[in-house]
CSV table of C-alpha atoms in Angstrom, one decimal:
chain,number,residue,atom,x,y,z
C,22,MET,CA,35.4,-6.0,-1.9
C,23,ALA,CA,34.7,-2.7,0.1
C,24,GLY,CA,38.0,-1.0,-1.4
C,25,GLY,CA,39.4,1.5,-4.0
C,26,ASP,CA,39.3,-1.9,-6.6
C,27,ALA,CA,35.8,-2.9,-6.1
C,28,ARG,CA,34.3,-4.1,-9.7
C,29,ILE,CA,30.7,-3.8,-10.4
C,30,ARG,CA,29.0,-6.8,-11.1
C,31,CYS,CA,25.4,-5.4,-10.8
C,32,ILE,CA,23.7,-2.3,-12.1
C,33,VAL,CA,20.2,-1.4,-10.2
C,34,GLY,CA,18.3,1.4,-12.0
C,35,LEU,CA,15.4,2.8,-9.5
C,36,GLY,CA,11.9,3.6,-10.6
C,37,ASN,CA,8.3,2.9,-10.7
C,38,PRO,CA,6.8,0.5,-12.8
C,39,GLY,CA,3.9,0.5,-15.0
C,40,PRO,CA,2.6,3.4,-18.2
C,41,ARG,CA,1.5,6.0,-15.6
C,42,TYR,CA,5.3,6.3,-14.2
C,43,GLU,CA,7.3,5.4,-17.7
C,44,ARG,CA,8.5,9.1,-18.6
C,45,THR,CA,8.5,11.0,-15.0
C,46,ARG,CA,11.4,12.0,-13.8
C,47,HIS,CA,11.9,9.5,-10.8
C,48,ASN,CA,12.4,6.8,-13.6
C,49,ALA,CA,15.6,8.1,-14.6
C,50,GLY,CA,17.6,4.8,-13.2
C,51,PHE,CA,15.0,3.0,-15.3
C,52,TRP,CA,16.2,4.7,-18.5
C,53,PHE,CA,19.7,4.3,-17.3
C,54,VAL,CA,19.4,0.2,-17.1
C,55,ASP,CA,17.2,0.5,-20.3
C,56,GLU,CA,20.2,2.1,-22.7
C,57,LEU,CA,22.5,-0.5,-20.9
C,58,ALA,CA,20.5,-3.5,-22.5
C,59,ARG,CA,20.0,-1.8,-25.5
C,60,ARG,CA,23.5,-0.9,-26.1
C,61,HIS,CA,24.9,-4.6,-24.6
C,62,GLY,CA,22.3,-7.0,-26.3
C,63,GLY,CA,20.3,-7.8,-22.9
C,64,GLN,CA,16.8,-8.4,-22.9
C,65,LEU,CA,15.1,-7.1,-19.4
C,66,ARG,CA,12.3,-10.2,-18.6
C,67,ALA,CA,10.2,-10.3,-15.5
C,68,ALA,CA,11.6,-12.4,-12.7
C,69,ARG,CA,9.6,-12.8,-9.7
C,70,ARG,CA,12.1,-14.1,-7.5
C,71,PHE,CA,14.1,-10.7,-7.8
C,72,HIS,CA,10.5,-8.5,-7.7
C,73,GLY,CA,11.8,-7.2,-10.9
C,74,GLU,CA,12.7,-7.2,-14.4
C,75,HIS,CA,16.4,-8.3,-14.9
C,76,ALA,CA,19.0,-9.4,-17.6
C,77,ARG,CA,22.4,-10.4,-17.8
C,78,VAL,CA,24.5,-8.8,-20.5
C,79,PHE,CA,28.8,-9.2,-21.2
C,80,VAL,CA,30.4,-6.2,-21.5
C,81,ASP,CA,34.0,-6.5,-22.8
C,82,GLY,CA,33.8,-10.3,-21.4
C,83,VAL,CA,32.6,-9.6,-18.1
C,84,ASP,CA,29.2,-10.5,-16.8
C,85,VAL,CA,26.9,-8.1,-15.4
C,86,HIS,CA,23.6,-8.0,-13.7
C,87,LEU,CA,20.7,-5.4,-14.7
C,88,LEU,CA,17.6,-4.6,-12.3
C,89,LYS,CA,14.6,-2.7,-12.4
C,90,PRO,CA,12.8,-3.4,-9.3
C,91,THR,CA,9.3,-3.6,-10.0
C,92,THR,CA,8.1,-3.1,-6.3
C,93,TYR,CA,7.7,0.6,-6.5
C,94,MET,CA,10.3,3.0,-5.6
C,95,ASN,CA,9.9,2.8,-1.7
C,96,HIS,CA,10.5,-0.7,-1.5
C,97,SER,CA,13.1,-1.4,-3.9
C,98,GLY,CA,15.7,-2.8,-1.1
C,99,ARG,CA,13.5,-5.9,-1.5
C,100,ALA,CA,14.4,-6.7,-5.0
C,101,VAL,CA,18.4,-5.8,-4.9
C,102,GLN,CA,18.4,-7.9,-1.6
C,103,ALA,CA,16.9,-10.6,-3.3
C,104,LEU,CA,19.2,-10.7,-6.3
C,105,ALA,CA,22.1,-10.0,-4.0
C,106,ARG,CA,21.4,-13.1,-2.0
C,107,PHE,CA,20.7,-15.4,-5.1
C,108,TYR,CA,24.2,-14.4,-6.8
C,109,ASP,CA,25.9,-13.7,-4.0
C,110,ILE,CA,27.0,-10.1,-4.8
C,111,ASP,CA,28.3,-7.7,-2.2
C,112,ALA,CA,26.9,-3.8,-1.7
C,113,ALA,CA,30.4,-3.0,-3.1
C,114,SER,CA,29.9,-4.6,-6.4
C,115,MET,CA,27.0,-2.8,-6.7
C,116,LEU,CA,26.0,0.1,-8.8
C,117,VAL,CA,22.4,2.0,-8.1
C,118,ALA,CA,21.5,4.3,-10.6
C,119,HIS,CA,18.6,7.0,-9.5
C,120,ASP,CA,17.2,10.4,-10.2
C,121,GLU,CA,18.8,13.0,-8.3
C,122,ILE,CA,17.0,16.4,-7.6
C,123,ASP,CA,20.0,18.4,-6.2
C,124,LEU,CA,22.0,18.6,-9.9
C,125,PRO,CA,20.7,19.7,-12.7
C,126,PRO,CA,19.2,17.8,-15.9
C,127,GLY,CA,22.1,16.9,-17.7
C,128,THR,CA,24.3,16.5,-15.1
C,129,VAL,CA,25.7,13.3,-14.0
C,130,ARG,CA,27.8,12.4,-10.7
C,131,LEU,CA,29.3,8.9,-9.3
C,132,LYS,CA,29.3,8.6,-6.0
C,133,ARG,CA,31.0,5.8,-4.3
C,134,ASP,CA,28.9,5.4,-0.9
C,135,GLY,CA,27.0,7.6,1.5
C,136,GLY,CA,24.1,8.0,3.1
C,137,HIS,CA,20.3,7.9,1.2
C,138,GLY,CA,20.3,12.1,1.2
C,139,GLY,CA,16.3,11.5,1.3
C,140,HIS,CA,16.0,9.5,-1.6
C,141,ASN,CA,13.3,6.6,-0.5
C,142,GLY,CA,14.8,3.9,-2.9
C,143,LEU,CA,18.2,4.4,-1.7
C,144,ARG,CA,16.9,4.3,2.1
C,145,ASP,CA,15.1,1.0,1.6
C,146,ILE,CA,18.1,-0.6,-0.2
C,147,ILE,CA,20.4,0.7,2.7
C,148,LYS,CA,17.9,-0.9,5.1
C,149,ALA,CA,17.5,-4.4,3.3
C,150,LEU,CA,21.3,-4.6,3.1
C,151,GLY,CA,22.5,-3.7,5.9
C,152,ALA,CA,24.9,-1.6,4.2
C,153,ARG,CA,25.6,1.8,2.5
C,154,ASP,CA,29.0,1.0,0.5
C,155,PHE,CA,27.6,0.4,-3.0
C,156,ALA,CA,28.1,3.0,-5.6
C,157,ARG,CA,25.4,5.6,-6.8
C,158,LEU,CA,25.0,7.1,-10.4
C,159,ARG,CA,23.0,10.1,-9.5
C,160,LEU,CA,21.0,11.2,-12.7
C,161,GLY,CA,20.3,15.0,-12.3
C,162,VAL,CA,17.0,16.1,-12.7
C,163,GLY,CA,16.5,19.1,-11.0
C,164,HIS,CA,14.8,21.0,-8.8
C,165,PRO,CA,11.3,22.5,-8.7
C,166,GLY,CA,12.4,25.0,-5.9
C,167,SER,CA,10.0,24.3,-3.2
C,168,ALA,CA,10.5,21.4,-0.6
C,169,ASP,CA,6.6,20.8,-0.8
C,170,GLN,CA,6.7,20.2,-4.5
C,171,VAL,CA,9.1,17.7,-5.0
C,172,ILE,CA,7.0,14.7,-4.9
C,173,PRO,CA,4.2,15.9,-7.6
C,174,TYR,CA,7.8,17.3,-9.8
C,175,VAL,CA,9.5,13.7,-9.8
C,176,LEU,CA,6.2,11.9,-10.2
C,177,SER,CA,5.9,14.2,-13.6
C,178,ASN,CA,7.7,14.1,-17.1
C,179,ALA,CA,10.5,16.4,-17.6
C,180,GLY,CA,10.0,19.0,-20.5
C,181,ARG,CA,11.3,18.3,-24.1
C,182,ASP,CA,14.8,20.3,-23.4
C,183,GLU,CA,15.0,18.9,-19.9
C,184,GLN,CA,14.8,15.1,-21.3
C,185,ALA,CA,16.8,15.7,-23.8
C,186,ALA,CA,19.5,16.9,-21.1
C,187,ILE,CA,18.8,14.0,-19.1
C,188,ASP,CA,19.1,11.3,-22.1
C,189,GLY,CA,22.5,13.0,-22.8
C,190,ALA,CA,23.9,12.2,-19.4
C,191,ILE,CA,22.4,8.8,-19.5
C,192,ASP,CA,24.7,8.5,-22.7
C,193,ASP,CA,27.6,9.9,-21.1
C,194,ALA,CA,27.3,7.5,-17.8
C,195,ALA,CA,26.7,4.5,-20.3
C,196,SER,CA,30.0,5.2,-21.7
C,197,VAL,CA,31.8,5.0,-18.9
C,198,LEU,CA,30.5,1.4,-17.8
C,199,PRO,CA,33.6,-0.3,-18.8
C,200,TRP,CA,36.0,1.4,-16.9
C,201,LEU,CA,33.9,0.8,-14.0
C,202,LEU,CA,33.8,-2.9,-14.9
C,203,ALA,CA,37.6,-2.5,-14.9
C,204,GLY,CA,37.7,-1.0,-11.4
C,205,ASP,CA,39.3,2.1,-13.2
C,206,TRP,CA,36.8,4.8,-11.0
C,207,ASP,CA,39.2,7.3,-11.7
C,208,ARG,CA,39.3,7.4,-15.2
C,209,ALA,CA,35.0,7.5,-14.7
C,210,PHE,CA,35.1,9.7,-12.5
C,211,GLN,CA,37.2,12.2,-14.3
C,212,ARG,CA,35.2,11.4,-17.4
C,213,LEU,CA,31.6,12.5,-15.8
C,214,HIS,CA,32.8,14.9,-13.2
C,215,THR,CA,34.7,17.2,-15.6
C,216,ALA,CA,32.2,16.9,-18.6
C,217,ALA,CA,30.4,20.2,-19.8
């Protein structure tokens, strides 16, 4: 399905498990999957087979897998690979949601494929799948201004205004899911990439 009409069958949110990391910027992908589960009546449950929390939801009649790896960010590929193999889902039918320091809070962007851009979760997924043609949902969390501050920055909580902006972006992103499931990428891009 590596083409312009690829439809999403699996949505992976990246983050780190446990209360210590729950509200940290690095968990923006988790927040997105949580919102999808809430909107579509899914119950994320521990799934040892997939090294994470998993749910199946139906959106406009389409069966979609939701996954939050609990392997910690740098080993996300283990969980994604396990689910992909079990359900025979190829990379082009996956959407991976993750925090993006190169975008300001409140900004969300879709990307059809590409490299890891220095994001260790994406790096590990590319390695595990042996493919990079999965879609990405990039949730802006802002940049600390200095490269040596990136790790403590993403592993700390966003301020109130920043968090509100991120939550708004997640809401916007969740609203385009039916279009992604229908393969209407142009409409989804237009909606997210032209938002104020």
